[in-house]
Short mmCIF file of C-alpha atoms in Angstrom, two decimals:
data_model
loop_
_atom_site.label_atom_id
_atom_site.label_comp_id
_atom_site.label_asym_id
_atom_site.label_seq_id
_atom_site.Cartn_x
_atom_site.Cartn_y
_atom_site.Cartn_z
CA UNK A 364 -82.63 9.90 2.30
CA UNK A 365 -81.44 9.66 5.87
CA UNK A 366 -78.58 7.45 4.75
CA UNK A 367 -77.63 9.93 2.03
CA UNK A 368 -77.63 12.79 4.53
CA UNK A 369 -75.45 10.82 6.92
CA UNK A 370 -72.93 10.13 4.17
CA UNK A 371 -72.94 13.76 3.03
CA UNK A 372 -72.03 14.89 6.52
CA UNK A 373 -69.37 12.24 6.94
CA UNK A 374 -65.99 13.50 8.08
CA UNK A 375 -62.81 11.61 8.86
CA UNK A 376 -60.45 11.92 11.81
CA UNK A 377 -56.80 10.87 11.56
CA UNK A 378 -54.11 9.74 13.96
CA UNK A 379 -50.39 9.39 13.08
CA UNK A 380 -48.92 5.89 13.34
CA UNK A 381 -45.22 6.48 14.12
CA UNK A 382 -44.72 2.75 14.69
CA UNK A 383 -45.34 2.10 11.00
CA UNK A 384 -41.88 1.84 9.45
CA UNK A 385 -41.03 1.65 5.78
CA UNK A 386 -38.19 -0.61 4.76
CA UNK A 387 -37.15 1.69 1.90
CA UNK A 388 -36.54 4.46 4.45
CA UNK A 389 -34.49 2.14 6.69
CA UNK A 390 -32.46 0.36 4.00
CA UNK A 391 -28.97 1.83 3.66
CA UNK A 392 -28.58 0.86 0.01
CA UNK A 393 -31.82 2.64 -0.89
CA UNK A 394 -30.89 5.72 1.14
CA UNK A 395 -27.53 5.89 -0.64
CA UNK A 396 -29.35 5.84 -3.97
CA UNK A 397 -31.69 8.60 -2.78
CA UNK A 398 -28.61 10.62 -1.88
CA UNK A 399 -27.12 10.00 -5.33
CA UNK A 400 -30.40 10.98 -6.99
CA UNK A 401 -30.68 14.20 -4.90
CA UNK A 402 -33.84 12.94 -3.19
CA UNK A 403 -32.53 12.12 0.29
CA UNK A 404 -34.35 14.11 2.97
CA UNK A 405 -36.91 15.22 0.39
CA UNK A 406 -38.77 11.95 -0.17
CA UNK A 407 -40.66 10.35 2.68
CA UNK A 408 -43.77 8.48 3.81
CA UNK A 409 -45.90 8.54 6.92
CA UNK A 410 -49.00 6.57 7.86
CA UNK A 411 -52.16 7.58 9.70
CA UNK A 412 -55.18 5.64 10.90
CA UNK A 413 -58.69 6.95 10.23
CA UNK A 414 -62.04 6.32 11.85
CA UNK A 415 -64.67 5.95 9.11
CA UNK A 416 -65.29 3.56 6.23
CA UNK A 417 -63.58 4.74 3.06
CA UNK A 418 -65.19 4.50 -0.36
CA UNK A 419 -63.55 5.80 -3.54
CA UNK A 420 -66.53 8.09 -4.26
CA UNK A 421 -65.72 9.98 -1.05
CA UNK A 422 -62.10 10.65 -2.09
CA UNK A 423 -62.46 14.44 -2.27
CA UNK A 424 -64.07 14.65 1.17
CA UNK A 425 -61.47 12.23 2.54
CA UNK A 426 -58.55 14.30 1.21
CA UNK A 427 -60.00 17.59 2.46
CA UNK A 428 -60.58 16.06 5.92
CA UNK A 429 -57.00 14.79 5.84
CA UNK A 430 -55.44 18.20 5.19
CA UNK A 431 -57.67 19.90 7.74
CA UNK A 432 -57.14 17.40 10.54
CA UNK A 433 -55.07 18.91 13.41
CA UNK A 434 -53.10 15.67 13.85
CA UNK A 435 -52.13 15.73 10.19
CA UNK A 436 -51.44 19.46 9.97
CA UNK A 437 -49.11 19.36 12.97
CA UNK A 438 -47.03 16.60 11.33
CA UNK A 439 -46.79 17.97 7.77
CA UNK A 440 -44.09 20.19 6.32
CA UNK A 441 -43.82 21.96 2.98
CA UNK A 442 -40.85 23.64 1.31
CA UNK A 443 -40.74 27.38 0.70
CA UNK A 444 -37.62 29.23 -0.38
CA UNK A 445 -35.57 26.10 0.24
CA UNK A 446 -36.70 25.68 3.87
CA UNK A 447 -39.15 23.26 5.48
CA UNK A 448 -42.06 25.12 7.06
CA UNK A 449 -45.35 23.98 8.65
CA UNK A 450 -48.77 24.26 7.05
CA UNK A 451 -49.82 27.45 8.81
CA UNK A 452 -53.01 28.37 6.94
CA UNK A 453 -56.37 26.64 6.67
CA UNK A 454 -56.72 24.39 3.64
CA UNK A 455 -59.74 25.62 1.68
CA UNK A 456 -59.77 23.05 -1.13
CA UNK A 457 -58.02 20.02 -2.58
CA UNK A 458 -57.42 18.65 -6.05
CA UNK A 459 -57.67 14.87 -6.18
CA UNK A 460 -56.61 12.65 -9.09
CA UNK A 461 -57.42 8.92 -8.82
CA UNK A 462 -54.31 6.91 -9.74
CA UNK A 463 -54.72 3.39 -11.18
CA UNK A 464 -52.94 0.81 -9.04
CA UNK A 465 -53.48 -2.73 -10.35
CA UNK A 466 -50.03 -4.22 -10.89
CA UNK A 467 -48.77 -7.06 -8.67
CA UNK A 468 -45.53 -7.79 -10.56
CA UNK A 469 -42.78 -5.95 -12.41
CA UNK A 470 -43.85 -7.33 -15.80
CA UNK A 471 -45.01 -3.83 -16.72
CA UNK A 472 -41.38 -2.96 -17.46
CA UNK A 473 -40.63 -5.93 -19.73
CA UNK A 474 -40.76 -3.76 -22.91
CA UNK A 475 -37.75 -1.77 -21.67
CA UNK A 476 -35.53 -4.82 -22.18
CA UNK A 477 -36.37 -5.30 -25.85
CA UNK A 478 -36.96 -1.87 -27.39
CA UNK A 479 -33.42 -0.51 -27.81
CA UNK A 480 -33.23 1.51 -24.59
CA UNK A 481 -30.77 -0.96 -23.06
CA UNK A 482 -27.66 -2.75 -24.24
CA UNK A 483 -27.52 -6.52 -23.64
CA UNK A 484 -25.41 -5.79 -20.55
CA UNK A 485 -28.26 -3.78 -18.98
CA UNK A 486 -26.46 -0.48 -19.57
CA UNK A 487 -28.55 2.46 -20.76
CA UNK A 488 -28.04 3.64 -24.33
CA UNK A 489 -26.76 7.23 -24.37
CA UNK A 490 -28.12 9.79 -26.81
CA UNK A 491 -27.51 13.37 -27.88
CA UNK A 492 -29.69 16.12 -26.50
CA UNK A 493 -29.83 19.88 -27.08
CA UNK A 494 -30.23 20.75 -23.38
CA UNK A 495 -28.82 17.82 -21.39
CA UNK A 496 -25.25 16.79 -22.23
CA UNK A 497 -25.50 13.49 -20.31
CA UNK A 498 -28.73 12.04 -21.67
CA UNK A 499 -30.00 8.53 -22.32
CA UNK A 500 -32.80 6.73 -24.15
CA UNK A 501 -34.56 5.86 -20.88
CA UNK A 502 -35.14 9.47 -19.81
CA UNK A 503 -36.06 10.37 -23.39
CA UNK A 504 -38.70 7.62 -23.36
CA UNK A 505 -40.03 8.83 -20.01
CA UNK A 506 -40.16 12.56 -20.71
CA UNK A 507 -40.35 13.43 -24.40
CA UNK A 508 -43.65 12.72 -26.10
CA UNK A 509 -42.27 13.31 -29.58
CA UNK A 510 -39.54 10.69 -29.22
CA UNK A 511 -39.81 7.30 -30.94
CA UNK A 512 -39.32 5.47 -27.66
CA UNK A 513 -42.19 7.29 -25.92
CA UNK A 514 -44.69 4.92 -27.54
CA UNK A 515 -43.08 1.89 -25.88
CA UNK A 516 -45.62 2.47 -23.08
CA UNK A 517 -49.23 3.47 -23.63
CA UNK A 518 -51.33 5.92 -21.67
CA UNK A 519 -52.79 3.25 -19.38
CA UNK A 520 -49.38 1.87 -18.41
CA UNK A 521 -48.01 5.36 -17.72
CA UNK A 522 -50.97 6.16 -15.47
CA UNK A 523 -50.24 3.26 -13.10
CA UNK A 524 -48.69 4.08 -9.73
CA UNK A 525 -45.92 1.55 -10.40
CA UNK A 526 -44.86 3.38 -13.58
CA UNK A 527 -45.12 6.80 -11.89
CA UNK A 528 -42.81 5.69 -9.07
CA UNK A 529 -40.29 4.41 -11.61
CA UNK A 530 -40.37 7.68 -13.54
CA UNK A 531 -40.01 9.76 -10.35
CA UNK A 532 -36.86 7.82 -9.42
CA UNK A 533 -35.35 7.95 -12.92
CA UNK A 534 -35.81 11.74 -13.17
CA UNK A 535 -34.66 12.35 -9.57
CA UNK A 536 -33.93 15.62 -7.81
CA UNK A 537 -32.19 18.84 -8.76
CA UNK A 538 -28.60 17.51 -8.60
CA UNK A 539 -29.39 13.95 -9.64
CA UNK A 540 -26.47 11.72 -10.62
CA UNK A 541 -28.02 9.33 -13.11
CA UNK A 542 -27.41 5.59 -13.24
CA UNK A 543 -25.60 3.85 -16.09
CA UNK A 544 -27.67 0.67 -15.72
CA UNK A 545 -31.39 -0.02 -15.30
CA UNK A 546 -31.18 -2.31 -12.25
CA UNK A 547 -31.04 0.30 -9.42
CA UNK A 548 -34.17 2.02 -10.77
CA UNK A 549 -36.11 -1.25 -11.12
CA UNK A 550 -35.12 -2.71 -7.75
CA UNK A 551 -35.78 0.54 -5.82
CA UNK A 552 -39.17 0.99 -7.52
CA UNK A 553 -40.08 -2.55 -6.46
CA UNK A 554 -39.04 -1.93 -2.82
CA UNK A 555 -41.07 1.27 -2.55
CA UNK A 556 -44.13 -0.14 -4.31
CA UNK A 557 -44.22 -3.25 -2.10
CA UNK A 558 -43.90 -1.02 0.97
CA UNK A 559 -46.71 1.31 -0.01
CA UNK A 560 -49.52 -0.86 -1.35
CA UNK A 561 -51.69 -3.54 0.26
CA UNK A 562 -52.70 -6.75 -1.50
CA UNK A 563 -54.94 -9.70 -0.80
CA UNK A 564 -55.16 -13.26 -2.13
CA UNK A 565 -58.45 -14.72 -3.30
CA UNK A 566 -58.90 -17.95 -1.28
CA UNK A 567 -60.46 -19.75 -4.25
CA UNK A 568 -58.49 -18.55 -7.27
CA UNK A 569 -55.28 -17.79 -5.27
CA UNK A 570 -55.02 -14.67 -7.40
CA UNK A 571 -53.35 -11.69 -5.74
CA UNK A 572 -54.91 -8.25 -6.22
CA UNK A 573 -54.26 -4.73 -4.97
CA UNK A 574 -56.77 -3.42 -2.41
CA UNK A 575 -55.24 0.05 -2.01
CA UNK A 576 -56.87 3.15 -3.44
CA UNK A 577 -54.32 5.73 -4.61
CA UNK A 578 -54.98 9.46 -4.89
CA UNK A 579 -52.60 12.09 -6.19
CA UNK A 580 -53.37 15.16 -4.09
CA UNK A 581 -52.70 18.87 -4.04
CA UNK A 582 -53.94 21.23 -1.31
CA UNK A 583 -54.81 24.93 -1.55
CA UNK A 584 -55.00 27.65 1.10
CA UNK A 585 -56.44 31.15 0.67
CA UNK A 586 -53.32 32.21 -1.28
CA UNK A 587 -53.48 29.30 -3.73
CA UNK A 588 -51.63 26.04 -4.09
CA UNK A 589 -49.58 25.25 -0.97
CA UNK A 590 -48.98 21.49 -0.70
CA UNK A 591 -46.89 19.65 -1.69
CA UNK A 592 -45.44 22.91 -3.03
CA UNK A 593 -46.44 26.37 -4.25
CA UNK A 594 -45.16 25.74 -7.76
CA UNK A 595 -46.43 22.98 -9.98
CA UNK A 596 -43.53 20.63 -10.67
CA UNK A 597 -43.67 17.02 -11.87
CA UNK A 598 -41.12 15.96 -9.26
CA UNK A 599 -42.93 17.64 -6.37
CA UNK A 600 -45.75 15.23 -5.65
CA UNK A 601 -47.95 13.79 -2.93
CA UNK A 602 -49.92 10.53 -3.04
CA UNK A 603 -52.44 9.28 -0.50
CA UNK A 604 -52.47 5.48 -0.47
CA UNK A 605 -55.54 4.17 1.32
CA UNK A 606 -55.96 0.69 2.81
CA UNK A 607 -59.74 0.58 3.33
CA UNK A 608 -59.64 -2.62 5.39
CA UNK A 609 -57.02 -1.57 7.93
CA UNK A 610 -58.28 2.03 7.76
CA UNK A 611 -54.74 3.24 7.21
CA UNK A 612 -53.62 5.96 4.82
CA UNK A 613 -50.02 6.59 3.82
CA UNK A 614 -48.84 9.95 2.54
CA UNK A 615 -45.94 9.42 0.13
CA UNK A 616 -44.36 12.66 -1.02
CA UNK A 617 -41.32 14.32 -2.53
CA UNK A 618 -40.28 17.97 -2.81
CA UNK A 619 -38.04 18.68 -5.79
CA UNK A 620 -34.74 20.36 -4.93
CA UNK A 621 -31.25 19.61 -3.68
CA UNK A 622 -31.19 16.56 -1.43
CA UNK A 623 -29.14 15.88 1.67
CA UNK A 624 -25.52 14.77 1.09
CA UNK A 625 -25.00 12.73 4.27
CA UNK A 626 -26.81 9.70 5.66
#
C-alpha cells in the first residue's frame, strides 16, 4: 500500500533543453516546404528533461504536471486571434490520447504506390471536388471517409504517429500550396519522424523497435480548452513524445493558420 500511495502522489518536474536541436527545423529544404505549406512559424518542437520514472499508466498525471510546470508554462505559446500569447491561466485538466508508434520504416505507405492515387511518374492524380477546385486523390484518401480510396489504409494504420504526421503535412496550413508529386510529403515525414522518436536495437535479434511513448494532448483552463488552441481543429495539434530511458519529452505542435512567408 505504501508503494501505491507513493505512486499516487508522484509528480514530475521539467526543465527545458535548448541544446536539443531538430534537424527538420534547421534544414533549409524542409523549412522552404513548411513555408509553401503555410506551416512555417506555426510548427515546432521543443524538448524537456523530467525527474521521475515514466510509465504509460501515469500518462494523465504526467501531462497535467507538464502543463502546470513553471518551466514549461513560461516557454509555451498559444494562438488567439492570430497572435501568439502565453499560457496565462492555471491548467485545470488535460485530455490525453495514447498514439500508437510502432513503425521503424516507411513501408506503411507502400499501398499509395499501387492503388491509383499516383501516376507511374509519382505525380498525384487530380480529381473533381465540389468545394476544392484543385483537389487530388491523395487528399481525398486522407480526408473523406466515403471515398473509395479511404479504405486503402485501415484504422490501425491511420492511428500510427507516422501516418498522422504524413496527413498533417499533406493537409497543411490555411494557405497551403499543395505538391504535384508524393516525394516531398514522404521525405519530410521521414525526417520529422526520425527526429522525434527514439529506437533501440535488440542485441540478440538485432531487431529495431520504438521505445517512445506518444500522447496527443489538449489542455484546459477554467474557461475551457486553451492549448494547443481554443477551437478544435484537426490541424491544430500537440503531441508529447516521451523517451522513458533518457527521461526526455518532446512537445511537437502546430497551430493552424497562415504561416510565415520568409525564412
